[in-house]
């Protein structure tokens, strides 16, 4: 382990890395079930759902193994949120335009993901993606980590722990509980889901305060222990107050991997004939869109999380960036071949970094757990969303500390960072927020008579984001 991951050099231990990998896994395990839900329209149990489920586990694990052994970084990967929803919309549109079945359209759309992955592989090998990272001005880079922190807090408080009831849903903690005028109004709007919402809120904040208190006392694995404590609170509350068994799903769960379904629906099932029925302009537009969103989501997550972990130099550059970028390219190609949308670096990696993860052993641990979920996915599914919210909020708060490095007396830095701070949590897109930051930085520099301070590549990237934001196709 020492020879492979250089643990002493990075100031960590095997135990710390494994705990960090488990922590990250628990915060992102939701994707294992949510990804096939989104990509198949919640067609749970169908052959396509089973195929996407296995593809999610396999492609994520492979990407994390590349991150572990090639880049030796603690970042974990899986099919990206937002990108998977966009992919599902693309599949539905292809079905509507061509008249093909959803499965056939899905298999045609996988070719777009394959092209994207190959493009990323080439760009990564040629160091183009690394050059793009370096083209992001230091001031903008300094604001990425705090903006991600706000995004994590927004996910934890705003959209991670949803509740459904006889009144509909989903209802969320910040909008529908704390956002209600009175407790009575919240109860009336949520109906039968109000009691569950109260349990979610209690679980979330108990978990958060346990993490904070343990961390203040220097306890290793504070995030993981806090999540486990929150889970226990939720399980007890479910039994005692809701009259529900949180482990009921385990009684009928299947622990046998549905490999036959994946072989029949998604494994190397590229529909080239259906792909040719899509216009070339649409194909090119979709490939560029997927590439830009994934590229800047990954770059933003890597730069932001690495900054928080002290893995960057004074210029904000991270060693082995090329290898880290290769991991998501390999994962995306593997995802296309097995049957899922773009694989990208997960912002939840910040929870593992905060737990002490500093090397690829963290990513390896998380990857092994994703691989194990082929057999034990039902167990991962019983981790309550409110427990993961506690970890996300805590890590988000810590990432705000990066604001101390931003020079708020310099408008060239302050405005792009301020815009990213609000754009990232609201848009839920790291890439789009960086785009807004780059555009604002470029415009301010040009019209302040400092056009020469902006690199050519920054101009190009800003122009591409302008086209992406305003070109209607």
CSV table of C-alpha atoms in Angstrom, one decimal:
chain,number,residue,atom,x,y,z
A,1,UNK,CA,0.0,0.0,0.0
A,2,UNK,CA,2.8,2.4,0.9
A,3,UNK,CA,4.6,1.8,-2.4
A,4,UNK,CA,1.5,2.2,-4.5
A,5,UNK,CA,-0.2,5.1,-2.8
A,6,UNK,CA,2.7,6.8,-1.0
A,7,UNK,CA,0.7,7.1,2.2
A,8,UNK,CA,3.5,8.6,4.5
A,9,UNK,CA,4.4,11.2,1.8
A,10,UNK,CA,0.7,12.3,1.8
A,11,UNK,CA,0.4,12.3,5.6
A,12,UNK,CA,-2.2,9.5,5.8
A,13,UNK,CA,-2.7,5.9,6.8
A,14,UNK,CA,-4.5,2.9,5.5
A,15,UNK,CA,-7.2,3.2,8.1
A,16,UNK,CA,-7.8,6.9,7.3
A,17,UNK,CA,-8.0,6.2,3.6
A,18,UNK,CA,-10.5,3.3,4.0
A,19,UNK,CA,-12.7,5.4,6.3
A,20,UNK,CA,-12.6,8.2,3.8
A,21,UNK,CA,-13.5,5.9,0.9
A,22,UNK,CA,-16.4,4.5,2.9
A,23,UNK,CA,-17.6,8.1,3.8
A,24,UNK,CA,-17.6,9.1,0.2
A,25,UNK,CA,-19.4,6.0,-0.8
A,26,UNK,CA,-22.2,6.6,1.7
A,27,UNK,CA,-22.7,10.1,0.5
A,28,UNK,CA,-22.9,9.1,-3.2
A,29,UNK,CA,-24.4,5.6,-3.0
A,30,UNK,CA,-27.8,7.1,-3.9
A,31,UNK,CA,-26.6,7.3,-7.5
A,32,UNK,CA,-26.7,3.4,-7.8
A,33,UNK,CA,-30.5,3.4,-7.8
A,34,UNK,CA,-31.2,6.9,-8.8
A,35,UNK,CA,-29.3,6.7,-12.1
A,36,UNK,CA,-31.3,3.8,-13.6
A,37,UNK,CA,-34.5,5.4,-12.3
A,38,UNK,CA,-33.8,8.6,-14.2
A,39,UNK,CA,-32.5,6.9,-17.3
A,40,UNK,CA,-35.4,4.6,-17.6
A,41,UNK,CA,-38.2,6.8,-16.4
A,42,UNK,CA,-38.4,4.9,-13.0
A,43,UNK,CA,-39.1,1.6,-14.9
A,44,UNK,CA,-37.8,-0.4,-11.9
A,45,UNK,CA,-37.3,-4.1,-12.5
A,46,UNK,CA,-37.3,-3.9,-16.3
A,47,UNK,CA,-34.4,-5.4,-18.3
A,48,UNK,CA,-33.2,-1.9,-19.2
A,49,UNK,CA,-33.3,-0.7,-15.6
A,50,UNK,CA,-31.3,-3.8,-14.5
A,51,UNK,CA,-28.8,-3.1,-17.3
A,52,UNK,CA,-28.3,0.5,-16.4
A,53,UNK,CA,-28.0,-0.5,-12.7
A,54,UNK,CA,-25.1,-2.8,-13.4
A,55,UNK,CA,-23.5,-0.3,-15.9
A,56,UNK,CA,-23.6,2.3,-13.1
A,57,UNK,CA,-21.7,0.1,-10.7
A,58,UNK,CA,-19.2,-1.3,-13.2
A,59,UNK,CA,-18.3,2.0,-15.0
A,60,UNK,CA,-18.0,3.9,-11.7
A,61,UNK,CA,-15.8,1.3,-10.2
A,62,UNK,CA,-13.5,1.2,-13.3
A,63,UNK,CA,-13.2,5.0,-13.3
A,64,UNK,CA,-12.3,5.0,-9.6
A,65,UNK,CA,-9.7,2.3,-10.2
A,66,UNK,CA,-8.1,4.5,-12.8
A,67,UNK,CA,-8.2,7.5,-10.5
A,68,UNK,CA,-6.6,5.3,-7.7
A,69,UNK,CA,-3.8,3.7,-9.6
A,70,UNK,CA,-3.0,6.3,-12.3
A,71,UNK,CA,-3.6,9.6,-10.6
A,72,UNK,CA,-3.4,8.5,-6.9
A,73,UNK,CA,-6.1,11.0,-5.9
A,74,UNK,CA,-9.0,10.5,-3.5
A,75,UNK,CA,-11.7,11.6,-6.0
A,76,UNK,CA,-14.6,9.3,-6.7
A,77,UNK,CA,-16.6,9.1,-9.9
A,78,UNK,CA,-20.0,7.9,-11.1
A,79,UNK,CA,-22.6,8.9,-13.8
A,80,UNK,CA,-23.1,12.6,-13.2
A,81,UNK,CA,-26.3,14.1,-12.0
A,82,UNK,CA,-27.8,16.6,-14.4
A,83,UNK,CA,-26.0,14.9,-17.3
A,84,UNK,CA,-28.1,11.8,-16.7
A,85,UNK,CA,-31.3,13.8,-16.7
A,86,UNK,CA,-30.2,15.5,-19.9
A,87,UNK,CA,-29.4,12.1,-21.4
A,88,UNK,CA,-32.9,10.9,-20.6
A,89,UNK,CA,-34.4,13.9,-22.3
A,90,UNK,CA,-32.2,13.3,-25.4
A,91,UNK,CA,-33.3,9.6,-25.5
A,92,UNK,CA,-37.0,10.7,-25.3
A,93,UNK,CA,-36.5,13.2,-28.1
A,94,UNK,CA,-34.8,10.7,-30.3
A,95,UNK,CA,-37.7,8.3,-29.8
A,96,UNK,CA,-40.2,11.1,-30.6
A,97,UNK,CA,-38.3,12.2,-33.8
A,98,UNK,CA,-37.5,8.7,-35.2
A,99,UNK,CA,-40.4,6.6,-33.9
A,100,UNK,CA,-38.0,4.1,-32.4
A,101,UNK,CA,-38.7,2.4,-29.1
A,102,UNK,CA,-37.2,3.9,-25.9
A,103,UNK,CA,-34.7,1.0,-25.7
A,104,UNK,CA,-33.6,1.4,-29.3
A,105,UNK,CA,-33.3,5.2,-28.8
A,106,UNK,CA,-31.3,4.6,-25.6
A,107,UNK,CA,-28.9,2.4,-27.5
A,108,UNK,CA,-28.5,5.1,-30.3
A,109,UNK,CA,-27.9,7.8,-27.7
A,110,UNK,CA,-25.1,5.7,-26.1
A,111,UNK,CA,-23.1,6.3,-29.2
A,112,UNK,CA,-23.1,10.0,-28.4
A,113,UNK,CA,-21.6,9.2,-25.0
A,114,UNK,CA,-19.0,6.9,-26.6
A,115,UNK,CA,-17.9,9.8,-28.9
A,116,UNK,CA,-17.7,12.2,-26.0
A,117,UNK,CA,-15.6,9.7,-24.0
A,118,UNK,CA,-13.2,9.2,-27.0
A,119,UNK,CA,-12.9,12.9,-27.5
A,120,UNK,CA,-12.0,13.3,-23.8
A,121,UNK,CA,-9.5,10.5,-24.0
A,122,UNK,CA,-7.7,12.2,-26.9
A,123,UNK,CA,-7.9,15.7,-25.3
A,124,UNK,CA,-6.6,14.3,-22.0
A,125,UNK,CA,-3.7,12.4,-23.6
A,126,UNK,CA,-2.7,15.5,-25.6
A,127,UNK,CA,-2.9,17.7,-22.4
A,128,UNK,CA,-5.6,19.9,-23.9
A,129,UNK,CA,-7.9,19.5,-20.9
A,130,UNK,CA,-5.0,20.3,-18.6
A,131,UNK,CA,-4.3,23.5,-20.6
A,132,UNK,CA,-8.0,24.4,-20.2
A,133,UNK,CA,-7.7,24.1,-16.4
A,134,UNK,CA,-4.6,26.3,-16.4
A,135,UNK,CA,-6.5,28.9,-18.6
A,136,UNK,CA,-9.0,29.5,-15.7
A,137,UNK,CA,-7.8,32.7,-14.0
A,138,UNK,CA,-6.6,32.2,-10.4
A,139,UNK,CA,-9.3,34.5,-9.0
A,140,UNK,CA,-12.0,32.3,-10.6
A,141,UNK,CA,-10.3,29.2,-9.4
A,142,UNK,CA,-10.2,30.5,-5.8
A,143,UNK,CA,-14.0,30.9,-5.9
A,144,UNK,CA,-14.8,27.4,-7.2
A,145,UNK,CA,-14.3,25.6,-3.8
A,146,UNK,CA,-16.6,28.0,-1.8
A,147,UNK,CA,-19.2,27.9,-4.6
A,148,UNK,CA,-19.2,24.1,-4.5
A,149,UNK,CA,-19.6,24.4,-0.7
A,150,UNK,CA,-22.8,26.4,-1.2
A,151,UNK,CA,-23.9,23.9,-3.8
A,152,UNK,CA,-23.4,21.0,-1.3
A,153,UNK,CA,-25.3,22.9,1.4
A,154,UNK,CA,-28.1,23.5,-1.1
A,155,UNK,CA,-28.2,19.8,-2.0
A,156,UNK,CA,-28.2,18.8,1.6
A,157,UNK,CA,-30.8,21.2,2.8
A,158,UNK,CA,-32.7,21.8,-0.4
A,159,UNK,CA,-33.1,18.7,-2.6
A,160,UNK,CA,-31.5,15.6,-1.1
A,161,UNK,CA,-34.1,14.4,1.4
A,162,UNK,CA,-37.5,14.6,-0.4
A,163,UNK,CA,-40.8,13.5,1.1
A,164,UNK,CA,-43.9,12.3,-0.7
A,165,UNK,CA,-47.4,12.2,0.7
A,166,UNK,CA,-51.1,12.2,-0.1
A,167,UNK,CA,-50.6,15.9,-1.0
A,168,UNK,CA,-48.0,15.1,-3.6
A,169,UNK,CA,-44.4,16.0,-3.4
A,170,UNK,CA,-41.5,15.9,-3.3
A,171,UNK,CA,-41.4,18.2,-0.3
A,172,UNK,CA,-38.0,19.5,0.8
A,173,UNK,CA,-36.5,20.5,4.2
A,174,UNK,CA,-35.5,24.1,3.4
A,175,UNK,CA,-38.3,25.1,1.0
A,176,UNK,CA,-41.3,23.3,2.5
A,177,UNK,CA,-40.4,22.9,6.2
A,178,UNK,CA,-38.3,26.0,7.1
A,179,UNK,CA,-39.9,28.0,4.3
A,180,UNK,CA,-43.4,27.5,5.6
A,181,UNK,CA,-44.9,30.5,7.4
A,182,UNK,CA,-45.9,28.4,10.4
A,183,UNK,CA,-45.6,24.8,11.5
A,184,UNK,CA,-49.4,24.4,11.0
A,185,UNK,CA,-49.0,25.6,7.4
A,186,UNK,CA,-46.2,23.1,6.8
A,187,UNK,CA,-48.3,20.3,8.2
A,188,UNK,CA,-51.3,21.2,6.1
A,189,UNK,CA,-49.3,21.5,2.9
A,190,UNK,CA,-47.4,18.2,3.4
A,191,UNK,CA,-50.4,16.2,4.8
A,192,UNK,CA,-49.4,12.6,5.7
A,193,UNK,CA,-45.7,13.4,4.9
A,194,UNK,CA,-45.3,15.9,7.7
A,195,UNK,CA,-44.3,13.4,10.4
A,196,UNK,CA,-41.7,11.9,8.1
A,197,UNK,CA,-40.4,15.4,7.3
A,198,UNK,CA,-40.0,16.2,11.0
A,199,UNK,CA,-38.0,12.9,11.3
A,200,UNK,CA,-35.8,14.0,8.3
A,201,UNK,CA,-35.1,17.4,9.9
A,202,UNK,CA,-34.2,15.9,13.3
A,203,UNK,CA,-32.0,13.2,11.7
A,204,UNK,CA,-30.2,15.7,9.5
A,205,UNK,CA,-29.4,18.2,12.3
A,206,UNK,CA,-28.5,15.5,14.9
A,207,UNK,CA,-26.1,14.0,12.3
A,208,UNK,CA,-24.7,17.5,11.5
A,209,UNK,CA,-24.1,18.4,15.2
A,210,UNK,CA,-22.5,15.0,16.0
A,211,UNK,CA,-20.1,15.5,13.1
A,212,UNK,CA,-19.2,19.0,14.2
A,213,UNK,CA,-18.7,18.1,17.8
A,214,UNK,CA,-16.6,15.0,17.0
A,215,UNK,CA,-14.5,17.1,14.5
A,216,UNK,CA,-13.9,19.8,17.0
A,217,UNK,CA,-12.5,17.1,19.4
A,218,UNK,CA,-10.3,15.7,16.7
A,219,UNK,CA,-12.1,12.4,16.3
A,220,UNK,CA,-11.0,10.5,13.1
A,221,UNK,CA,-13.9,9.5,10.9
A,222,UNK,CA,-16.2,12.2,12.4
A,223,UNK,CA,-18.2,12.4,9.2
A,224,UNK,CA,-18.7,8.7,8.9
A,225,UNK,CA,-19.6,8.3,12.6
A,226,UNK,CA,-22.1,11.2,12.3
A,227,UNK,CA,-23.7,9.6,9.3
A,228,UNK,CA,-24.1,6.3,11.1
A,229,UNK,CA,-25.5,8.1,14.2
A,230,UNK,CA,-28.0,9.9,12.0
A,231,UNK,CA,-29.0,6.6,10.3
A,232,UNK,CA,-29.7,5.0,13.6
A,233,UNK,CA,-31.8,8.0,14.7
A,234,UNK,CA,-33.8,7.7,11.4
A,235,UNK,CA,-34.3,3.9,11.7
A,236,UNK,CA,-35.4,4.2,15.4
A,237,UNK,CA,-37.8,7.1,14.5
A,238,UNK,CA,-39.2,5.1,11.6
A,239,UNK,CA,-40.1,2.2,13.9
A,240,UNK,CA,-41.2,4.3,16.9
A,241,UNK,CA,-43.1,7.3,15.3
A,242,UNK,CA,-44.0,6.3,11.7
A,243,UNK,CA,-44.8,2.7,12.3
A,244,UNK,CA,-42.6,1.8,9.3
A,245,UNK,CA,-39.9,-0.8,9.0
A,246,UNK,CA,-36.9,0.9,7.3
A,247,UNK,CA,-35.4,-2.6,6.5
A,248,UNK,CA,-38.6,-4.0,4.9
A,249,UNK,CA,-37.1,-3.8,1.4
A,250,UNK,CA,-34.4,-6.3,2.4
A,251,UNK,CA,-37.0,-9.0,2.8
A,252,UNK,CA,-37.8,-9.2,-0.9
A,253,UNK,CA,-34.5,-7.8,-2.3
A,254,UNK,CA,-32.6,-9.8,-4.9
A,255,UNK,CA,-28.8,-10.1,-4.3
A,256,UNK,CA,-28.1,-11.8,-7.7
A,257,UNK,CA,-26.7,-9.5,-10.4
A,258,UNK,CA,-28.9,-9.3,-13.5
A,259,UNK,CA,-26.1,-9.8,-16.0
A,260,UNK,CA,-28.5,-11.4,-18.6
A,261,UNK,CA,-30.6,-8.2,-18.7
A,262,UNK,CA,-27.5,-6.1,-19.2
A,263,UNK,CA,-26.2,-8.3,-22.0
A,264,UNK,CA,-29.6,-8.1,-23.7
A,265,UNK,CA,-30.1,-4.3,-23.4
A,266,UNK,CA,-27.0,-2.3,-22.8
A,267,UNK,CA,-23.7,-4.2,-23.0
A,268,UNK,CA,-22.1,-3.0,-26.3
A,269,UNK,CA,-25.6,-2.6,-27.6
A,270,UNK,CA,-24.9,0.4,-29.9
A,271,UNK,CA,-27.7,1.1,-32.3
A,272,UNK,CA,-25.7,2.5,-35.2
A,273,UNK,CA,-28.6,2.3,-37.6
A,274,UNK,CA,-30.8,4.4,-35.3
A,275,UNK,CA,-27.9,6.8,-34.7
A,276,UNK,CA,-27.7,7.5,-38.4
A,277,UNK,CA,-31.4,8.7,-38.4
A,278,UNK,CA,-30.4,11.6,-36.2
A,279,UNK,CA,-29.3,14.7,-38.0
A,280,UNK,CA,-25.5,15.4,-38.0
A,281,UNK,CA,-26.1,19.0,-36.7
A,282,UNK,CA,-28.0,17.6,-33.7
A,283,UNK,CA,-25.3,15.0,-33.1
A,284,UNK,CA,-22.5,17.6,-33.1
A,285,UNK,CA,-24.5,19.9,-30.9
A,286,UNK,CA,-25.2,17.2,-28.4
A,287,UNK,CA,-21.6,16.0,-28.3
A,288,UNK,CA,-20.4,19.5,-27.7
A,289,UNK,CA,-23.0,20.1,-25.0
A,290,UNK,CA,-22.1,16.9,-23.1
A,291,UNK,CA,-18.4,17.7,-23.5
A,292,UNK,CA,-18.6,21.2,-22.1
A,293,UNK,CA,-20.9,20.3,-19.2
A,294,UNK,CA,-18.8,17.3,-18.2
A,295,UNK,CA,-15.5,19.0,-18.7
A,296,UNK,CA,-16.1,22.0,-16.5
A,297,UNK,CA,-18.1,20.0,-13.9
A,298,UNK,CA,-15.1,17.7,-13.6
A,299,UNK,CA,-12.5,20.5,-13.6
A,300,UNK,CA,-14.5,22.5,-11.1
A,301,UNK,CA,-14.9,19.5,-8.7
A,302,UNK,CA,-11.2,18.6,-9.0
A,303,UNK,CA,-9.9,22.1,-8.5
A,304,UNK,CA,-12.4,22.9,-5.7
A,305,UNK,CA,-11.9,19.7,-3.7
A,306,UNK,CA,-8.1,19.7,-4.3
A,307,UNK,CA,-7.9,23.3,-3.0
A,308,UNK,CA,-9.8,22.3,0.2
A,309,UNK,CA,-7.4,19.4,0.7
A,310,UNK,CA,-4.3,21.5,0.1
A,311,UNK,CA,-3.4,19.6,-3.0
A,312,UNK,CA,-2.7,22.6,-5.2
A,313,UNK,CA,0.3,24.9,-5.5
A,314,UNK,CA,0.2,28.7,-5.2
A,315,UNK,CA,-1.0,29.0,-8.8
A,316,UNK,CA,-3.9,26.7,-8.0
A,317,UNK,CA,-2.6,23.8,-10.0
A,318,UNK,CA,-3.0,20.2,-8.9
A,319,UNK,CA,-0.2,17.6,-9.6
A,320,UNK,CA,-1.4,14.7,-11.8
A,321,UNK,CA,-4.3,16.6,-13.2
A,322,UNK,CA,-3.9,14.9,-16.6
A,323,UNK,CA,-4.2,11.5,-15.0
A,324,UNK,CA,-7.2,12.6,-12.9
A,325,UNK,CA,-8.9,13.8,-16.1
A,326,UNK,CA,-8.2,10.6,-17.8
A,327,UNK,CA,-10.2,8.7,-15.2
A,328,UNK,CA,-13.5,10.3,-16.1
A,329,UNK,CA,-12.7,9.9,-19.8
A,330,UNK,CA,-12.1,6.1,-19.3
A,331,UNK,CA,-15.2,6.0,-17.1
A,332,UNK,CA,-17.3,7.7,-19.8
A,333,UNK,CA,-16.2,5.2,-22.5
A,334,UNK,CA,-16.8,2.3,-20.1
A,335,UNK,CA,-20.2,3.8,-19.3
A,336,UNK,CA,-21.2,4.0,-23.0
A,337,UNK,CA,-20.0,0.4,-23.6
A,338,UNK,CA,-21.9,-1.0,-20.6
A,339,UNK,CA,-25.0,1.3,-20.7
A,340,UNK,CA,-25.0,4.5,-18.8
A,341,UNK,CA,-24.6,8.2,-19.3
A,342,UNK,CA,-21.4,10.3,-18.8
A,343,UNK,CA,-19.2,9.4,-15.8
A,344,UNK,CA,-17.8,12.4,-14.0
A,345,UNK,CA,-16.0,13.3,-10.7
A,346,UNK,CA,-18.5,13.6,-7.9
A,347,UNK,CA,-18.7,16.7,-5.8
A,348,UNK,CA,-19.4,14.3,-2.8
A,349,UNK,CA,-15.7,13.4,-3.0
A,350,UNK,CA,-15.3,16.4,-0.7
A,351,UNK,CA,-16.8,14.4,2.2
A,352,UNK,CA,-14.0,11.7,1.9
A,353,UNK,CA,-11.4,14.4,1.6
A,354,UNK,CA,-12.7,16.0,4.8
A,355,UNK,CA,-12.5,12.6,6.4
A,356,UNK,CA,-8.8,12.6,5.7
A,357,UNK,CA,-8.6,11.0,2.3
A,358,UNK,CA,-5.5,12.1,0.4
A,359,UNK,CA,-4.5,9.3,-1.9
A,360,UNK,CA,-5.9,6.9,-4.5
A,361,UNK,CA,-6.7,4.4,-1.7
A,362,UNK,CA,-9.8,6.4,-0.9
A,363,UNK,CA,-11.0,6.1,-4.5
A,364,UNK,CA,-10.0,2.4,-4.6
A,365,UNK,CA,-12.1,1.8,-1.5
A,366,UNK,CA,-15.1,3.5,-2.9
A,367,UNK,CA,-14.7,1.7,-6.2
A,368,UNK,CA,-14.6,-1.7,-4.5
A,369,UNK,CA,-17.8,-0.8,-2.6
A,370,UNK,CA,-19.5,0.2,-5.9
A,371,UNK,CA,-18.4,-3.1,-7.4
A,372,UNK,CA,-19.7,-4.9,-4.3
A,373,UNK,CA,-23.1,-3.2,-4.8
A,374,UNK,CA,-23.7,-5.5,-7.8
A,375,UNK,CA,-24.5,-7.9,-5.0
A,376,UNK,CA,-25.4,-5.7,-2.0
A,377,UNK,CA,-27.2,-2.8,-3.5
A,378,UNK,CA,-30.3,-3.3,-1.3
A,379,UNK,CA,-28.1,-2.8,1.8
A,380,UNK,CA,-26.7,0.5,0.4
A,381,UNK,CA,-30.3,1.6,-0.3
A,382,UNK,CA,-31.3,1.7,3.4
A,383,UNK,CA,-28.9,4.6,4.2
A,384,UNK,CA,-31.4,7.5,4.7
A,385,UNK,CA,-31.0,10.6,2.6
A,386,UNK,CA,-31.2,12.7,5.7
A,387,UNK,CA,-28.0,11.1,7.0
A,388,UNK,CA,-26.1,11.9,3.8
A,389,UNK,CA,-27.5,15.5,4.0
A,390,UNK,CA,-25.8,16.0,7.3
A,391,UNK,CA,-22.4,15.1,5.8
A,392,UNK,CA,-23.0,17.3,2.7
A,393,UNK,CA,-24.0,20.4,4.8
A,394,UNK,CA,-20.9,20.0,7.1
A,395,UNK,CA,-18.5,19.6,4.2
A,396,UNK,CA,-20.2,22.5,2.4
A,397,UNK,CA,-19.6,24.8,5.4
A,398,UNK,CA,-16.0,23.9,5.6
A,399,UNK,CA,-15.5,24.6,1.9
A,400,UNK,CA,-16.7,28.2,2.5
A,401,UNK,CA,-13.3,28.8,4.2
A,402,UNK,CA,-11.8,29.2,0.8
A,403,UNK,CA,-13.4,32.6,0.6
A,404,UNK,CA,-10.6,34.0,2.8
A,405,UNK,CA,-8.2,33.5,-0.1
A,406,UNK,CA,-10.3,35.7,-2.4
A,407,UNK,CA,-9.3,39.4,-2.7
A,408,UNK,CA,-12.6,41.2,-2.2
A,409,UNK,CA,-11.0,44.5,-2.8
A,410,UNK,CA,-10.3,43.5,-6.4
A,411,UNK,CA,-13.4,43.8,-8.5
A,412,UNK,CA,-11.8,41.5,-11.2
A,413,UNK,CA,-11.9,38.7,-8.6
A,414,UNK,CA,-14.9,39.7,-6.5
A,415,UNK,CA,-17.6,39.9,-9.2
A,416,UNK,CA,-16.8,36.5,-10.9
A,417,UNK,CA,-16.6,34.8,-7.5
A,418,UNK,CA,-19.8,36.4,-6.3
A,419,UNK,CA,-21.7,35.3,-9.4
A,420,UNK,CA,-20.4,31.7,-9.1
A,421,UNK,CA,-21.4,31.6,-5.4
A,422,UNK,CA,-25.0,32.3,-6.4
A,423,UNK,CA,-25.0,30.5,-9.8
A,424,UNK,CA,-23.7,27.2,-8.7
A,425,UNK,CA,-26.3,26.3,-6.0
A,426,UNK,CA,-29.2,27.7,-8.1
A,427,UNK,CA,-28.3,26.2,-11.4
A,428,UNK,CA,-27.0,23.0,-9.8
A,429,UNK,CA,-24.3,23.0,-12.5
A,430,UNK,CA,-20.6,23.5,-11.6
A,431,UNK,CA,-19.7,23.9,-15.3
A,432,UNK,CA,-22.3,26.6,-16.0
A,433,UNK,CA,-21.3,28.6,-12.9
A,434,UNK,CA,-17.7,28.5,-14.0
A,435,UNK,CA,-18.8,29.6,-17.5
A,436,UNK,CA,-20.6,32.6,-15.9
A,437,UNK,CA,-17.5,33.4,-13.9
A,438,UNK,CA,-15.2,33.3,-16.9
A,439,UNK,CA,-17.5,35.4,-19.0
A,440,UNK,CA,-17.8,38.1,-16.3
A,441,UNK,CA,-14.0,38.0,-15.7
A,442,UNK,CA,-13.4,38.5,-19.4
A,443,UNK,CA,-15.9,41.3,-19.9
A,444,UNK,CA,-14.6,43.2,-16.9
A,445,UNK,CA,-11.0,42.9,-18.0
A,446,UNK,CA,-11.7,43.9,-21.6
A,447,UNK,CA,-13.8,47.0,-20.7
A,448,UNK,CA,-11.3,48.0,-18.0
A,449,UNK,CA,-8.6,48.4,-20.6
A,450,UNK,CA,-6.8,45.2,-19.4
A,451,UNK,CA,-7.6,42.9,-22.3
A,452,UNK,CA,-4.0,41.7,-22.5
A,453,UNK,CA,-4.4,40.2,-19.0
A,454,UNK,CA,-6.8,37.6,-20.5
A,455,UNK,CA,-5.3,34.5,-22.1
A,456,UNK,CA,-6.4,33.5,-25.6
A,457,UNK,CA,-7.8,30.2,-24.3
A,458,UNK,CA,-9.9,32.1,-21.7
A,459,UNK,CA,-11.4,34.2,-24.6
A,460,UNK,CA,-12.1,31.0,-26.5
A,461,UNK,CA,-13.8,29.3,-23.5
A,462,UNK,CA,-15.8,32.4,-22.7
A,463,UNK,CA,-17.0,32.6,-26.3
A,464,UNK,CA,-18.0,28.9,-26.3
A,465,UNK,CA,-20.0,29.4,-23.1
A,466,UNK,CA,-21.8,32.4,-24.7
A,467,UNK,CA,-22.7,30.2,-27.7
A,468,UNK,CA,-23.9,27.4,-25.5
A,469,UNK,CA,-26.0,29.7,-23.3
A,470,UNK,CA,-27.7,31.7,-26.2
A,471,UNK,CA,-27.6,29.6,-29.3
A,472,UNK,CA,-31.0,28.0,-29.8
A,473,UNK,CA,-30.9,24.7,-31.7
